[in-house]
Short mmCIF file of C-alpha atoms in Angstrom, two decimals:
data_model
loop_
_atom_site.label_atom_id
_atom_site.label_comp_id
_atom_site.label_asym_id
_atom_site.label_seq_id
_atom_site.Cartn_x
_atom_site.Cartn_y
_atom_site.Cartn_z
CA MET T 72 197.67 222.35 207.48
CA THR T 73 195.42 221.36 210.54
CA PRO T 74 194.67 224.17 212.85
CA THR T 75 196.40 223.14 216.44
CA ARG T 76 194.08 222.31 219.24
CA GLN T 77 193.65 225.38 221.62
CA ASN T 78 194.74 224.56 224.71
CA PRO T 79 195.17 228.29 226.87
CA PRO T 80 196.19 225.89 230.33
CA LEU T 81 199.29 224.50 228.52
CA ALA T 82 200.23 227.43 226.38
CA ALA T 83 200.58 229.04 229.97
CA LEU T 84 202.90 226.41 230.95
CA LEU T 85 205.27 226.90 227.54
CA ILE T 86 205.08 230.46 227.73
CA VAL T 87 206.89 230.70 231.27
CA ALA T 88 209.10 227.57 230.44
CA ALA T 89 210.25 230.07 226.97
CA SER T 90 210.76 232.89 229.44
CA ALA T 91 212.96 230.70 231.88
CA LEU T 92 214.78 229.35 229.04
CA LEU T 93 215.29 232.77 226.92
CA ALA T 94 216.30 234.39 230.20
CA GLY T 95 219.19 231.49 230.75
CA THR T 96 220.27 232.31 227.40
CA THR T 97 221.13 236.02 228.36
CA LEU T 98 222.67 234.65 231.71
CA LEU T 99 225.62 232.88 229.47
CA ALA T 100 225.77 235.80 227.10
CA LYS T 101 226.56 237.89 230.08
CA ALA T 102 229.38 235.08 231.90
CA LEU T 103 230.77 234.88 227.80
CA GLY T 104 231.12 238.56 227.74
CA THR T 105 232.63 239.02 230.62
CA ASP T 106 235.97 237.09 232.83
CA VAL T 107 233.70 234.92 233.74
CA LEU T 108 234.48 232.02 232.24
CA GLY T 109 238.03 233.14 230.51
CA PRO T 110 239.44 235.71 227.99
CA PRO T 111 235.69 237.57 227.18
CA LEU T 112 234.03 236.02 224.02
CA HIS T 113 233.40 239.24 220.82
CA PRO T 114 228.90 239.37 220.35
CA LEU T 115 229.55 237.66 216.96
CA GLN T 116 231.11 234.75 218.82
CA ILE T 117 228.79 234.35 220.91
CA SER T 118 225.45 234.66 218.59
CA HIS T 119 227.43 232.16 216.52
CA GLY T 120 227.70 229.70 218.94
CA ARG T 121 223.88 230.37 219.32
CA PHE T 122 223.05 230.12 216.23
CA LEU T 123 225.39 226.88 216.01
CA PHE T 124 224.42 224.60 218.87
CA ALA T 125 220.30 225.59 218.57
CA PHE T 126 220.89 224.18 214.76
CA LEU T 127 222.54 220.75 215.61
CA VAL T 128 219.45 220.43 218.45
CA ILE T 129 217.05 221.29 215.41
CA VAL T 130 218.54 219.04 212.69
CA SER T 131 218.04 216.38 215.04
CA ALA T 132 214.69 216.83 216.18
CA VAL T 133 213.60 217.33 212.73
CA ALA T 134 215.50 213.62 211.95
CA VAL T 135 213.81 212.06 214.47
CA LEU T 136 210.18 214.11 213.44
CA ARG T 137 210.43 213.49 209.93
CA PRO T 138 207.80 216.36 209.52
CA ARG T 139 206.68 217.16 206.16
CA LEU T 140 208.08 220.04 204.71
CA THR T 141 207.00 222.15 201.99
CA ARG T 142 208.27 224.63 199.58
CA PRO T 143 210.04 227.64 201.63
CA HIS T 144 209.46 231.39 201.01
CA TRP T 145 213.58 232.16 201.01
CA GLY T 146 212.89 236.17 200.53
CA LEU T 147 211.14 236.25 203.51
CA HIS T 148 213.09 233.65 205.25
CA LEU T 149 216.47 236.00 204.35
CA GLY T 150 215.14 239.28 205.64
CA ARG T 151 213.71 237.58 208.93
CA THR T 152 217.42 235.81 209.76
CA SER T 153 219.29 238.88 208.54
CA PHE T 154 217.60 241.28 211.63
CA GLY T 155 217.50 238.08 213.88
CA TRP T 156 220.95 237.94 213.79
CA LEU T 157 221.89 240.98 214.62
CA GLY T 158 219.30 241.58 216.65
CA ILE T 159 220.36 239.17 219.03
CA THR T 160 224.09 239.84 218.54
CA LEU T 161 223.13 243.22 219.66
CA MET T 162 221.55 242.08 222.87
CA PHE T 163 224.58 239.46 223.87
CA ALA T 164 226.53 242.76 223.29
CA SER T 165 224.37 244.80 225.34
CA VAL T 166 224.55 242.71 228.45
CA ALA T 167 228.09 242.14 229.33
CA PHE T 168 227.37 245.67 230.28
CA ILE T 169 224.23 246.39 231.84
CA PRO T 170 222.22 244.28 234.51
CA ILE T 171 220.05 241.66 232.11
CA ALA T 172 216.93 242.98 233.95
CA ASP T 173 217.70 245.99 231.70
CA ALA T 174 218.54 244.75 228.74
CA THR T 175 216.12 242.17 228.94
CA ALA T 176 213.27 245.23 230.06
CA ILE T 177 214.73 247.66 227.15
CA SER T 178 213.94 244.18 224.55
CA PHE T 179 209.99 243.90 225.57
CA LEU T 180 209.75 247.23 222.72
CA ASN T 181 210.11 244.84 220.36
CA PRO T 182 206.52 244.57 219.71
CA VAL T 183 206.04 248.29 220.10
CA PHE T 184 208.77 248.91 217.29
CA ALA T 185 207.21 246.58 215.24
CA MET T 186 203.74 248.65 215.80
CA VAL T 187 205.27 251.13 214.57
CA LEU T 188 207.31 249.76 211.39
CA ALA T 189 203.77 248.03 210.56
CA ILE T 190 202.54 251.21 209.35
CA PRO T 191 204.43 251.73 206.89
CA LEU T 192 205.70 248.18 206.08
CA LEU T 193 202.19 246.53 206.30
CA LYS T 194 199.67 249.56 205.74
CA GLU T 195 198.23 248.69 209.01
CA GLY T 196 196.05 251.25 211.00
CA VAL T 197 197.61 252.67 214.63
CA GLY T 198 194.82 254.45 216.71
CA PRO T 199 195.21 256.98 219.49
CA TRP T 200 195.07 253.51 222.64
CA ARG T 201 198.38 252.13 220.20
CA TRP T 202 199.92 255.31 220.28
CA LEU T 203 199.65 255.50 224.13
CA ALA T 204 201.04 252.37 224.46
CA ALA T 205 203.87 252.92 222.27
CA ALA T 206 204.35 256.90 224.11
CA VAL T 207 204.61 255.16 227.72
CA ALA T 208 206.97 251.91 226.93
CA LEU T 209 209.65 254.73 225.49
CA ALA T 210 209.26 256.82 228.77
CA GLY T 211 210.06 253.29 230.18
CA ALA T 212 213.09 252.96 227.83
CA LEU T 213 214.60 256.43 228.62
CA ILE T 214 214.36 256.23 232.35
CA LEU T 215 216.14 252.85 231.21
CA LEU T 216 218.61 254.57 229.75
CA ARG T 217 219.78 256.77 232.58
CA PRO T 218 219.98 260.13 230.55
CA THR T 219 221.95 262.31 232.40
CA PRO T 220 226.30 262.99 232.54
CA GLU T 221 226.33 260.79 235.55
CA SER T 222 224.71 257.62 235.44
CA PHE T 223 224.01 257.53 231.55
CA GLN T 224 224.10 253.93 230.21
CA PRO T 225 225.80 253.83 226.60
CA ALA T 226 225.42 250.02 226.09
CA ALA T 227 221.68 250.46 226.63
CA LEU T 228 221.64 252.12 223.35
CA LEU T 229 223.18 248.69 222.31
CA ALA T 230 220.11 246.94 223.99
CA LEU T 231 217.40 249.77 222.34
CA THR T 232 218.91 249.41 218.91
CA ALA T 233 218.30 245.54 219.62
CA ALA T 234 215.05 245.86 220.24
CA ALA T 235 214.64 248.28 216.77
CA VAL T 236 216.26 245.49 214.64
CA ILE T 237 214.05 242.51 216.25
CA GLY T 238 210.69 244.94 215.99
CA MET T 239 211.54 244.79 212.26
CA GLU T 240 212.25 240.63 212.60
CA LEU T 241 208.76 240.31 213.74
CA ILE T 242 207.66 242.16 210.42
CA PHE T 243 208.98 239.56 208.42
CA ILE T 244 207.58 236.56 210.97
CA LYS T 245 204.25 238.56 210.77
CA LYS T 246 204.56 237.84 207.01
CA LEU T 247 205.61 233.98 207.78
CA ALA T 248 202.71 233.30 209.68
CA GLY T 249 200.58 230.15 208.74
CA ARG T 250 202.85 229.62 205.61
CA GLU T 251 204.72 227.55 206.90
CA ILE T 252 204.80 224.94 210.10
CA PRO T 253 207.16 225.92 212.96
CA ILE T 254 209.95 223.29 212.77
CA GLN T 255 210.47 223.98 209.04
CA ILE T 256 210.65 228.14 210.09
CA LEU T 257 212.97 226.85 212.97
CA LEU T 258 215.40 224.79 210.54
CA ILE T 259 215.72 227.42 207.94
CA ASN T 260 215.56 230.39 210.94
CA ASN T 261 218.95 228.78 212.23
CA ALA T 262 220.26 227.43 209.14
CA MET T 263 220.78 230.75 207.37
CA GLY T 264 221.47 232.54 210.85
CA LEU T 265 224.14 230.15 210.74
CA THR T 266 225.52 231.25 207.53
CA ILE T 267 225.64 234.25 208.29
CA ALA T 268 226.87 234.09 211.95
CA SER T 269 230.13 231.90 210.31
CA VAL T 270 230.95 234.86 207.92
CA ALA T 271 230.72 237.44 210.61
CA VAL T 272 232.87 235.46 213.45
CA SER T 273 236.16 234.68 211.34
CA PHE T 274 236.63 238.37 211.62
CA VAL T 275 237.01 238.00 215.18
CA TYR T 276 237.25 234.31 216.40
CA GLN T 277 239.18 233.23 219.44
CA TRP T 278 239.48 229.46 220.85
CA PRO T 279 236.72 229.14 223.72
CA THR T 280 238.28 227.97 226.74
CA PRO T 281 236.36 224.14 227.97
CA GLN T 282 234.05 226.26 230.21
CA GLN T 283 233.03 228.92 227.28
CA TRP T 284 232.62 226.03 224.66
CA ALA T 285 229.87 225.13 227.15
CA ALA T 286 228.54 227.86 227.83
CA LEU T 287 228.37 228.66 223.91
CA ALA T 288 225.96 224.58 223.71
CA GLY T 289 224.04 225.90 226.58
CA ILE T 290 222.97 229.10 224.38
CA GLY T 291 222.12 227.00 221.91
CA LEU T 292 220.40 224.58 223.53
CA LEU T 293 218.22 226.87 225.86
CA MET T 294 217.33 229.15 222.21
CA ALA T 295 215.77 226.60 220.43
CA CYS T 296 214.03 225.11 223.67
CA ALA T 297 212.62 228.44 224.46
CA GLN T 298 212.18 229.31 220.58
CA ALA T 299 210.12 225.68 220.43
CA CYS T 300 208.01 226.31 223.45
CA PHE T 301 207.38 229.80 221.84
CA VAL T 302 206.00 228.47 218.94
CA ASN T 303 203.92 226.11 220.64
CA GLY T 304 202.49 228.39 223.01
CA MET T 305 201.47 230.49 221.01
CA ALA T 306 199.79 228.41 218.32
CA ARG T 307 197.66 226.77 221.65
CA ALA T 308 195.88 230.16 222.65
CA ASP T 309 195.45 233.58 221.57
CA ALA T 310 198.59 235.82 221.26
CA SER T 311 196.27 238.33 223.95
CA PHE T 312 196.64 235.50 226.58
CA VAL T 313 200.10 234.57 225.74
CA ALA T 314 202.01 238.10 225.38
CA PRO T 315 201.19 239.32 229.03
CA ILE T 316 202.75 235.58 230.23
CA SER T 317 206.19 236.05 228.09
CA TYR T 318 206.41 238.76 230.39
CA ALA T 319 207.98 236.65 233.14
CA THR T 320 211.40 236.75 231.19
CA LEU T 321 211.91 239.84 233.48
CA VAL T 322 211.62 238.32 236.57
CA PHE T 323 214.15 235.17 235.51
CA ALA T 324 216.73 237.92 233.78
CA ALA T 325 216.40 239.65 237.47
CA VAL T 326 216.80 236.61 239.77
CA TYR T 327 219.34 234.98 237.96
CA ASP T 328 221.44 238.18 237.79
CA PHE T 329 221.07 238.63 241.32
CA ALA T 330 222.04 234.78 242.06
CA VAL T 331 225.20 234.37 239.45
CA PHE T 332 226.42 237.93 240.11
CA GLY T 333 224.96 239.61 242.89
CA VAL T 334 223.23 242.33 240.77
CA ILE T 335 220.34 243.79 242.53
CA PRO T 336 217.99 245.76 240.45
CA ASP T 337 218.26 249.82 241.81
CA GLY T 338 215.09 252.18 241.72
CA ILE T 339 215.42 253.29 238.68
CA SER T 340 215.55 249.63 237.38
CA MET T 341 212.52 249.01 238.58
CA ILE T 342 210.31 251.91 237.75
CA GLY T 343 211.84 251.67 234.01
CA SER T 344 211.16 248.46 234.13
CA ALA T 345 207.28 248.97 235.52
CA ILE T 346 206.64 251.85 232.78
CA ILE T 347 207.88 249.56 229.58
CA LEU T 348 205.46 247.23 230.79
CA THR T 349 202.33 249.09 231.70
CA GLY T 350 202.83 249.98 228.13
CA GLY T 351 203.24 246.83 226.80
CA LEU T 352 200.07 245.43 228.92
CA ILE T 353 198.25 248.71 227.40
CA LEU T 354 199.37 246.88 223.05
CA VAL T 355 198.03 243.63 224.55
CA TRP T 356 194.88 244.60 225.80
CA ARG T 357 194.14 246.88 223.43
CA GLU T 358 194.66 244.13 220.52
CA ALA T 359 192.37 241.96 222.74
CA ARG T 360 189.26 244.16 222.99
CA HIS T 361 189.90 245.00 219.04
CA ARG T 362 190.21 241.14 218.36
CA HIS T 363 186.93 240.39 219.84
CA SER T 364 185.20 243.25 218.58
CA ALA T 365 186.30 241.88 215.17
CA THR T 366 184.54 238.26 216.34
CA ASP T 367 181.49 239.90 217.38
CA SER T 368 181.11 241.82 214.33
CA ARG T 369 181.19 239.30 212.10
CA THR T 370 178.93 236.87 214.72
CA ALA T 371 176.51 239.38 214.55
CA CYS T 372 176.91 239.65 210.82
CA ASN T 373 176.33 235.66 210.51
CA SER T 374 173.93 235.78 212.25
CA ALA T 375 171.92 238.54 210.48
CA HIS T 376 172.14 236.57 207.23
CA SER T 377 171.08 233.47 208.66
CA ASP T 378 167.56 235.40 210.00
#
């Protein structure tokens, strides 16, 4: 498989686009989970719509592009899709009750949970800087939970659980990385996700209004485009460069929530979100330092051998 040519400016543009699109999916999920477009839909039905229409978009892309598909690793795909479906369903459930920006900020704990899970599952070592980043990010999440009798947000626990579940999905994504081309991964992910979601939604299905059908289609289209932008952006620049840009999702989420629902982030939301972002940036900084140190060591070693 030919490596994608590095292009950091294009990567940044793709990740910003992915962030705007991803925040748009949570906006539509909130509209569907409340009474804005008709009787509220169950989160299982919203995630079903996400996989249904995303699958149709990706199948159309495959039919046009006709990429060369290879033999997939079915076990890794099933694990990745199962956790991804559960995570997105919990995320869609949470945004019906708490501000989109809060749910989005909590979702940035995904890499923290993935880091912790990688210790037993991938046998990765975790140093003090990584633990510091995890502690800081989790402190921010605790603030967003508002753990007092007067202000506690039970629905925020849905977003927190979603972050943990998607952290597990990231473990499977790491194992899939480099094995198959991006469009094949997206095709199989959405095909399996649609199958799982179709079984789950059969217990709670209700016929959507025309506006809800449009929003469900919008979620699928936006999610498919966001995935494509994110995968292609990641392929064109180092993860340490791309990861901080993805935090733009929080900005878009806050803007959308204010523009459509008139929700203004309060002081607690802003403080908690800022702390989570700080933890995430510490993790990104440490990963960049570690990667550069490893590269320098290999370069020095190669130079010594060449002498």
